[in-house]
Every structure is written in structure tokens, then in C-alpha cells.
PDB file of C-alpha atoms and ligand atoms in Angstrom:
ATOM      1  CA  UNK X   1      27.441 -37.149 -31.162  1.00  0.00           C
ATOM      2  CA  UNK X   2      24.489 -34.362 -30.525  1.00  0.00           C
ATOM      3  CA  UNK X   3      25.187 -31.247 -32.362  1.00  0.00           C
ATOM      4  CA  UNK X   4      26.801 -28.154 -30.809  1.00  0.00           C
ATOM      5  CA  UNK X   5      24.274 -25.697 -29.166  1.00  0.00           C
ATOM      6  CA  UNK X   6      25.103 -22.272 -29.399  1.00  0.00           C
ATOM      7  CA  UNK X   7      23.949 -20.499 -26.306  1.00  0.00           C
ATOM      8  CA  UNK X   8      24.135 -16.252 -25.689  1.00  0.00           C
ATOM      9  CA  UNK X   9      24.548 -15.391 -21.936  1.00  0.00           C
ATOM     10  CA  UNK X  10      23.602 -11.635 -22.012  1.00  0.00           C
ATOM     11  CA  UNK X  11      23.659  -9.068 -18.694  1.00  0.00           C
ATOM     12  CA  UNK X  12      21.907  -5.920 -18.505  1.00  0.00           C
ATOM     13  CA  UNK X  13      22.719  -2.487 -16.929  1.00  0.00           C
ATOM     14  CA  UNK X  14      25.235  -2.450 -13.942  1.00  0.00           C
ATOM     15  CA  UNK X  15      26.230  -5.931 -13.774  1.00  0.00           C
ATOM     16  CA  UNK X  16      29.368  -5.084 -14.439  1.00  0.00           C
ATOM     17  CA  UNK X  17      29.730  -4.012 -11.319  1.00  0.00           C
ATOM     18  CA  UNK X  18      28.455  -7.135  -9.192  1.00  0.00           C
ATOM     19  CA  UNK X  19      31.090  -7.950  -6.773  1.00  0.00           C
ATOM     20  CA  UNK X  20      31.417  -4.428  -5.921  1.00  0.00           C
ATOM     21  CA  UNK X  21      27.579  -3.438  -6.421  1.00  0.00           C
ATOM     22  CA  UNK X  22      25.009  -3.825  -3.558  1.00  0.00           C
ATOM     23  CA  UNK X  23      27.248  -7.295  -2.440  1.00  0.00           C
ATOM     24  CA  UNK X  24      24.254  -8.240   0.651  1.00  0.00           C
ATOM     25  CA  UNK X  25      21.844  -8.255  -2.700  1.00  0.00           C
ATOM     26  CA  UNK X  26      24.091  -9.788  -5.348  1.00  0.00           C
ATOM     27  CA  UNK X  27      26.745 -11.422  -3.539  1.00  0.00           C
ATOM     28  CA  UNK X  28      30.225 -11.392  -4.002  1.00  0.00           C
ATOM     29  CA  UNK X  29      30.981 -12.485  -7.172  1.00  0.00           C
ATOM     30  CA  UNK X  30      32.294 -10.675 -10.229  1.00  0.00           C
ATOM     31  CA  UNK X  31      30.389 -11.230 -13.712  1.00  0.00           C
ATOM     32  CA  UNK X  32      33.874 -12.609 -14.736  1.00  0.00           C
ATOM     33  CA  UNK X  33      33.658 -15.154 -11.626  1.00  0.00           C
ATOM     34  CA  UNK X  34      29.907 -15.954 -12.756  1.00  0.00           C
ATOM     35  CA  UNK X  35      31.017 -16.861 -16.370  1.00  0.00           C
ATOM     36  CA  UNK X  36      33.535 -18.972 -15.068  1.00  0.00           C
ATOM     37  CA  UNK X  37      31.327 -21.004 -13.411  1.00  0.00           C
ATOM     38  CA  UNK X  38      28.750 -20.701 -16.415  1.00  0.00           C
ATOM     39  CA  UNK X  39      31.744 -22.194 -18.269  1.00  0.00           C
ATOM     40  CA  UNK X  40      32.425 -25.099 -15.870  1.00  0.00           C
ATOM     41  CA  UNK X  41      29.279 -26.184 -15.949  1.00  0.00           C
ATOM     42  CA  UNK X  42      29.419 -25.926 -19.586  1.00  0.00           C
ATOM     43  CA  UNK X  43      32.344 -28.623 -19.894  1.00  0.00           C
ATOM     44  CA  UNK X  44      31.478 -31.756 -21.503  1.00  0.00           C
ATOM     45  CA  UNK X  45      28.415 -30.671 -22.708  1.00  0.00           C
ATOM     46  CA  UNK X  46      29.043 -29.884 -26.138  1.00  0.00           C
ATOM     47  CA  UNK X  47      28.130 -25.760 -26.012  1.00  0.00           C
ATOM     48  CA  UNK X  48      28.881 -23.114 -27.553  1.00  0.00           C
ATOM     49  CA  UNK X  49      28.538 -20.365 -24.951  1.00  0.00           C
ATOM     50  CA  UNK X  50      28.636 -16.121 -26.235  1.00  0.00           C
ATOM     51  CA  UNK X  51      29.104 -13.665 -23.252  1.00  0.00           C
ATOM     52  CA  UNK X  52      27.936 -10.202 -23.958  1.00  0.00           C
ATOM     53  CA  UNK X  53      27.139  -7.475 -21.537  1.00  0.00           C
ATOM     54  CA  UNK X  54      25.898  -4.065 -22.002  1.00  0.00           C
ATOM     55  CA  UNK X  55      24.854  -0.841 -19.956  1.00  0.00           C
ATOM     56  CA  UNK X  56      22.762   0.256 -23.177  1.00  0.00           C
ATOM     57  CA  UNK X  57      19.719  -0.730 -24.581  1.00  0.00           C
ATOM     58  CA  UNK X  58      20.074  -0.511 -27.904  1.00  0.00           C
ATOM     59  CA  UNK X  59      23.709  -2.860 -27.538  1.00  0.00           C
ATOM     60  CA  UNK X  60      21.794  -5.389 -26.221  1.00  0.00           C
ATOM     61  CA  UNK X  61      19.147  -5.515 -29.320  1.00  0.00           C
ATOM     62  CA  UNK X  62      22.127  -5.252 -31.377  1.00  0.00           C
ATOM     63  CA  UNK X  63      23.444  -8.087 -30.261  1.00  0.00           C
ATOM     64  CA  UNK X  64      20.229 -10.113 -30.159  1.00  0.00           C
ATOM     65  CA  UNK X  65      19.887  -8.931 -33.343  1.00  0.00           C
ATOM     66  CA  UNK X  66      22.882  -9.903 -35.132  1.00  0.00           C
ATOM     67  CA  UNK X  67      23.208 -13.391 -33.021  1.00  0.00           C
ATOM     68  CA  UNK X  68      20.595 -14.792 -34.355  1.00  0.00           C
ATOM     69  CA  UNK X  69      21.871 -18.173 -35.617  1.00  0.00           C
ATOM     70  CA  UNK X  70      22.469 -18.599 -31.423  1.00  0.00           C
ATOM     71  CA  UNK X  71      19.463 -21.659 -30.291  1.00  0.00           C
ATOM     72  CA  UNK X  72      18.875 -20.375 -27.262  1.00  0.00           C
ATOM     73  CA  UNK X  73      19.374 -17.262 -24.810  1.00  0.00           C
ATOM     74  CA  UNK X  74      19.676 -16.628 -21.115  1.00  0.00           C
ATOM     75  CA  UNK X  75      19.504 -13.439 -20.117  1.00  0.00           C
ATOM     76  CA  UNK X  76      19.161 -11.150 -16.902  1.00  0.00           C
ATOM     77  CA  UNK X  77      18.086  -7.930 -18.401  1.00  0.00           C
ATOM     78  CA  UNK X  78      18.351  -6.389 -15.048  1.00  0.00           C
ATOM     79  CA  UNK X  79      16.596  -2.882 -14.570  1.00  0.00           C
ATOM     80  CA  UNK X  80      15.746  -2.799 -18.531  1.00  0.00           C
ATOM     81  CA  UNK X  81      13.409  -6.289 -17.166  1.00  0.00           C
ATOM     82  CA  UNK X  82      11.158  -3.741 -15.610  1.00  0.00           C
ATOM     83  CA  UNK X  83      11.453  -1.065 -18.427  1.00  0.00           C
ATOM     84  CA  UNK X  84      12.090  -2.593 -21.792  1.00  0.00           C
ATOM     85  CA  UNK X  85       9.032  -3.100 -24.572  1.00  0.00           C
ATOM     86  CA  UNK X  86      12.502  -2.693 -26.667  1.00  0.00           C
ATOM     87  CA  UNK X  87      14.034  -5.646 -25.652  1.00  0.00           C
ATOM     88  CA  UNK X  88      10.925  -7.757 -25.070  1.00  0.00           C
ATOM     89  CA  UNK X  89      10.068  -7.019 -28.913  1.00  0.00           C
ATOM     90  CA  UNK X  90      13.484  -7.789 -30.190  1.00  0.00           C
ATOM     91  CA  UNK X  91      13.650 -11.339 -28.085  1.00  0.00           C
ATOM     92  CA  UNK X  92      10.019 -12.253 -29.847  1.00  0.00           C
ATOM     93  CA  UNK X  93      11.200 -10.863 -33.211  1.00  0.00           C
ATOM     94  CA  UNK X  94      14.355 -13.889 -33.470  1.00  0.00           C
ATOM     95  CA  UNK X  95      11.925 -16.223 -31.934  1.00  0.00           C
ATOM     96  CA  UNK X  96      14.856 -17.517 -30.407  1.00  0.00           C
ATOM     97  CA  UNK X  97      13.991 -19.641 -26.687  1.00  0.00           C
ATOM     98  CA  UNK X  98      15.098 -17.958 -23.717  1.00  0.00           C
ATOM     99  CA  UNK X  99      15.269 -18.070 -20.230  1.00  0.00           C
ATOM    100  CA  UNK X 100      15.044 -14.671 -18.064  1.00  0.00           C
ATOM    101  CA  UNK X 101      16.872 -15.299 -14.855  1.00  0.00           C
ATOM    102  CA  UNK X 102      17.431 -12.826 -12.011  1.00  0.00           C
ATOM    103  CA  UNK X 103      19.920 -13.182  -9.074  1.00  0.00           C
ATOM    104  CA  UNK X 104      17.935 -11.494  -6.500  1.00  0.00           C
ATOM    105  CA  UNK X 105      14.100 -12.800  -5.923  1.00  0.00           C
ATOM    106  CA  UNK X 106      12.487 -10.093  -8.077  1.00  0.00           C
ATOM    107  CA  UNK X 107       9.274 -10.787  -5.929  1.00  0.00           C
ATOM    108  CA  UNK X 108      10.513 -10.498  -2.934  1.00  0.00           C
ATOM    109  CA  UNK X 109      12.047  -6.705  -3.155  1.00  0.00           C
ATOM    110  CA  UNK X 110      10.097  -3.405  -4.564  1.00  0.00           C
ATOM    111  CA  UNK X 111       6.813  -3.558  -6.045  1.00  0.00           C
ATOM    112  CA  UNK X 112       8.485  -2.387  -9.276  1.00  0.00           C
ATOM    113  CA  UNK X 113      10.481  -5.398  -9.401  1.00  0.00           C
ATOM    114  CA  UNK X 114       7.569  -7.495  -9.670  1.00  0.00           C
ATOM    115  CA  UNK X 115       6.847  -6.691 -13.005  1.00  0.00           C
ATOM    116  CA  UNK X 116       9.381  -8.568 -15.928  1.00  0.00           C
ATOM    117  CA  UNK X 117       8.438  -7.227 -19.679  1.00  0.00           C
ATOM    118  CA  UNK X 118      10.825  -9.663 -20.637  1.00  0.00           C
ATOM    119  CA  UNK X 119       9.582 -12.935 -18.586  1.00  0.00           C
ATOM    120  CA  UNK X 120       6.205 -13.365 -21.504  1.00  0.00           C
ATOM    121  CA  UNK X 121       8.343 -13.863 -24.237  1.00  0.00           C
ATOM    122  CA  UNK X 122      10.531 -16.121 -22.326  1.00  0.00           C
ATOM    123  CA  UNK X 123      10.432 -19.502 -21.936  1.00  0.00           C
ATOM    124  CA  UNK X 124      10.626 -19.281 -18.391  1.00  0.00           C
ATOM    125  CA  UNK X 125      11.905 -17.203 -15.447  1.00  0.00           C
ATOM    126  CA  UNK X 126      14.585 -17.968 -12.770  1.00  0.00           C
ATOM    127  CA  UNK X 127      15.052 -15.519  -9.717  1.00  0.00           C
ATOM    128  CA  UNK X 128      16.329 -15.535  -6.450  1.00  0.00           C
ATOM    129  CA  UNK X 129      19.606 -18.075  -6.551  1.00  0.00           C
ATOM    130  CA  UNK X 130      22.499 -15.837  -7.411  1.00  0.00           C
ATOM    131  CA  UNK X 131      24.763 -17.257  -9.837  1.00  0.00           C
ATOM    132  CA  UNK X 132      23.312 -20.345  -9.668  1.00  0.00           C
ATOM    133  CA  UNK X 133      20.036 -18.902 -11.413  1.00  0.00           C
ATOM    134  CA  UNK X 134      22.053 -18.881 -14.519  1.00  0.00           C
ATOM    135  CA  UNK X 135      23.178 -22.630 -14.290  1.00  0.00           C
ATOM    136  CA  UNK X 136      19.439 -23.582 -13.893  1.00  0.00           C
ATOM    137  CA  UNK X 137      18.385 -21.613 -16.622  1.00  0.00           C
ATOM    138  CA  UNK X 138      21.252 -22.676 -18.826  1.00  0.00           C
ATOM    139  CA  UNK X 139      20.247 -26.270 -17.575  1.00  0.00           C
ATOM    140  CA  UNK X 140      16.380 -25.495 -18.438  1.00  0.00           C
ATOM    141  CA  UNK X 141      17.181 -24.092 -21.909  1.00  0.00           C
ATOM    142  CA  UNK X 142      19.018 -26.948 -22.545  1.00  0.00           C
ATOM    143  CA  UNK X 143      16.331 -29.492 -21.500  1.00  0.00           C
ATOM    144  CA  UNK X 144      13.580 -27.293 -23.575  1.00  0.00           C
ATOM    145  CA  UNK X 145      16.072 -27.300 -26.731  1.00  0.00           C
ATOM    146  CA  UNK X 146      16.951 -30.996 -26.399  1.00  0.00           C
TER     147      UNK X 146
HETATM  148  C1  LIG O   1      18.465  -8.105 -11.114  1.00  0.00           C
HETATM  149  C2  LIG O   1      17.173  -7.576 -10.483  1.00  0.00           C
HETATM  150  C3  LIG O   1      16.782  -6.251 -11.098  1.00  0.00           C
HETATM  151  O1  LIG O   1      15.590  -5.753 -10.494  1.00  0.00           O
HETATM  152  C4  LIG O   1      17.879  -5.218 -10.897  1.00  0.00           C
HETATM  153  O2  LIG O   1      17.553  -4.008 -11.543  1.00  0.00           O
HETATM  154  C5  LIG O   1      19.212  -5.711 -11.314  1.00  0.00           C
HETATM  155  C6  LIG O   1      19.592  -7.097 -11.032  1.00  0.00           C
HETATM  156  C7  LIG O   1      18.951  -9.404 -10.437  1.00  0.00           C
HETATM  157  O3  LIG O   1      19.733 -10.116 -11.066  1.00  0.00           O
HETATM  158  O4  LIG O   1      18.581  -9.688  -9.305  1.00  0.00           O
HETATM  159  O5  LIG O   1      20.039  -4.945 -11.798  1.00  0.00           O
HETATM  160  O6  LIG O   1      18.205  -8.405 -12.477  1.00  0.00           O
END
């Protein structure tokens, strides 16, 4: 049997809020309802999967910091993807793969949204399919790690 991955699924700034938050932008679902279905997709796959959200910047480096035995991330920074040398640097400093993905097409919105300082140091970027941006990068991270 293929060893276990061990995968962080970590949300930026106001996602806590999603199912109440901007709902004709982000839909309907909770975070909570998203990580369910992040975990039934999960089943039978043989993952480890570590959900961490955080309003603050520095929480999220923390974490990335002190997960680094995790193979591979996914992460929607949210507004720190337009903001954050922080978290860029701290993603290339574990060298750990990751996946950016977005639930909103970042392109498709304000010109400020266009621009991810996370996305370079990423394996690759997913935006614009709601929760299901998550199971595609999950699915990508696992392809690129397998
Ligand atoms: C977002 C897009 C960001 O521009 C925004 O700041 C968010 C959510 C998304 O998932 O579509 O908070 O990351």
C-alpha cells in the first residue's frame, strides 16, 4: 500500500465567514461545509488532511512553519494573495509543493485581484470553481506528489 500523504488545507482572511460573506461571489457554503466535502473526496485515498484557518498573517506562517513534515499544501490565501511577500517567502522557505486555489475567478474581478504573490512559488493556481477549486487542486497536488 502507497504511503500516507499528509496534506495542509489552509484559508486566509475572512473565510470564515463564507456562507454568510458576499454569498453571489462565494456561494453558499460554510468553510465547515467545504472541508466536508474536502474530506469526502479524501476517503479511500490514503490522506492525511490538516485544516487550519487564520485572519492573521503571521498564524498562517506559523503554521507553515511548524507543519513542515506536511508533502504538500493547498491554500487560498485570500486578500493576503494580493499582499503577502510574507507568506510567499515562508511557502518557498519549506519548499513544500503547493497549489494556490481561489473560489472566485481572480481574473475576472478587480484589477488588484489579478496579481497572486503567492501563485510563483506555487505549483500551480486554481480559480474560479468554488469549492470545487480545492478538490482540483487537492487532486493536482496529489498527481504532482505521486
Ligand atoms: C478569494 C479571492 C480574493 O481576491 C479575496 O480577497 C478572497 C477570496 C477567493 O477565494 O475567491 O478573500 O481568495
Amino acid at each position: 500500500m502507497s504511503e500516507t500523504l499528509k496534506i495542509a488545507v489552509i484559508n486566509g482572511p475572512n473565510l470564515n465567514l463564507l456562507g454568510k460573506r458576499e454569498s453571489d461571489i462565494y456561494g453558499t457554503l460554510t468553510l465547515e461545509d467545504i472541508n466536508n466535502r474536502i474530506r469526502e473526496f479524501a476517503i479511500g485515498k490514503n490522506l492525511e488532511l490538516l485544516f487550519f484557518q487564520s485572519n492573521r498573517e503571521g498564524d498562517i506562517i506559523d503554521f507553515i512553519h511548524s507543519n513542515s513534515s506536511v508533502q504538500g499544501i493547498v491554500i487560498n490565501p485570500a486578500a493576503f494573495t494580493h499582499t503577502s511577500v510574507a507568506i510567499r517567502d515562508a511557502i518557498a522557505a519549506v519548499s513544500i509543493p503547493a497549489v494556490e486555489v481561489h473560489l472566485s475567478n481572480i481574473y475576472s474581478r478587480e484589477d488588484f485581484r489579478k496579481d497572486s504573490f503567492i501563485a510563483p512559488v506555487c505549483v500551480g493556481q486554481i480559480t474560479g470553481f468554488g469549492y470545487y477549486s480545492y478538490i482540483m487542486g487537492l487532486e493536482a497536488l496529489i498527481n504532482h506528489l505521486t
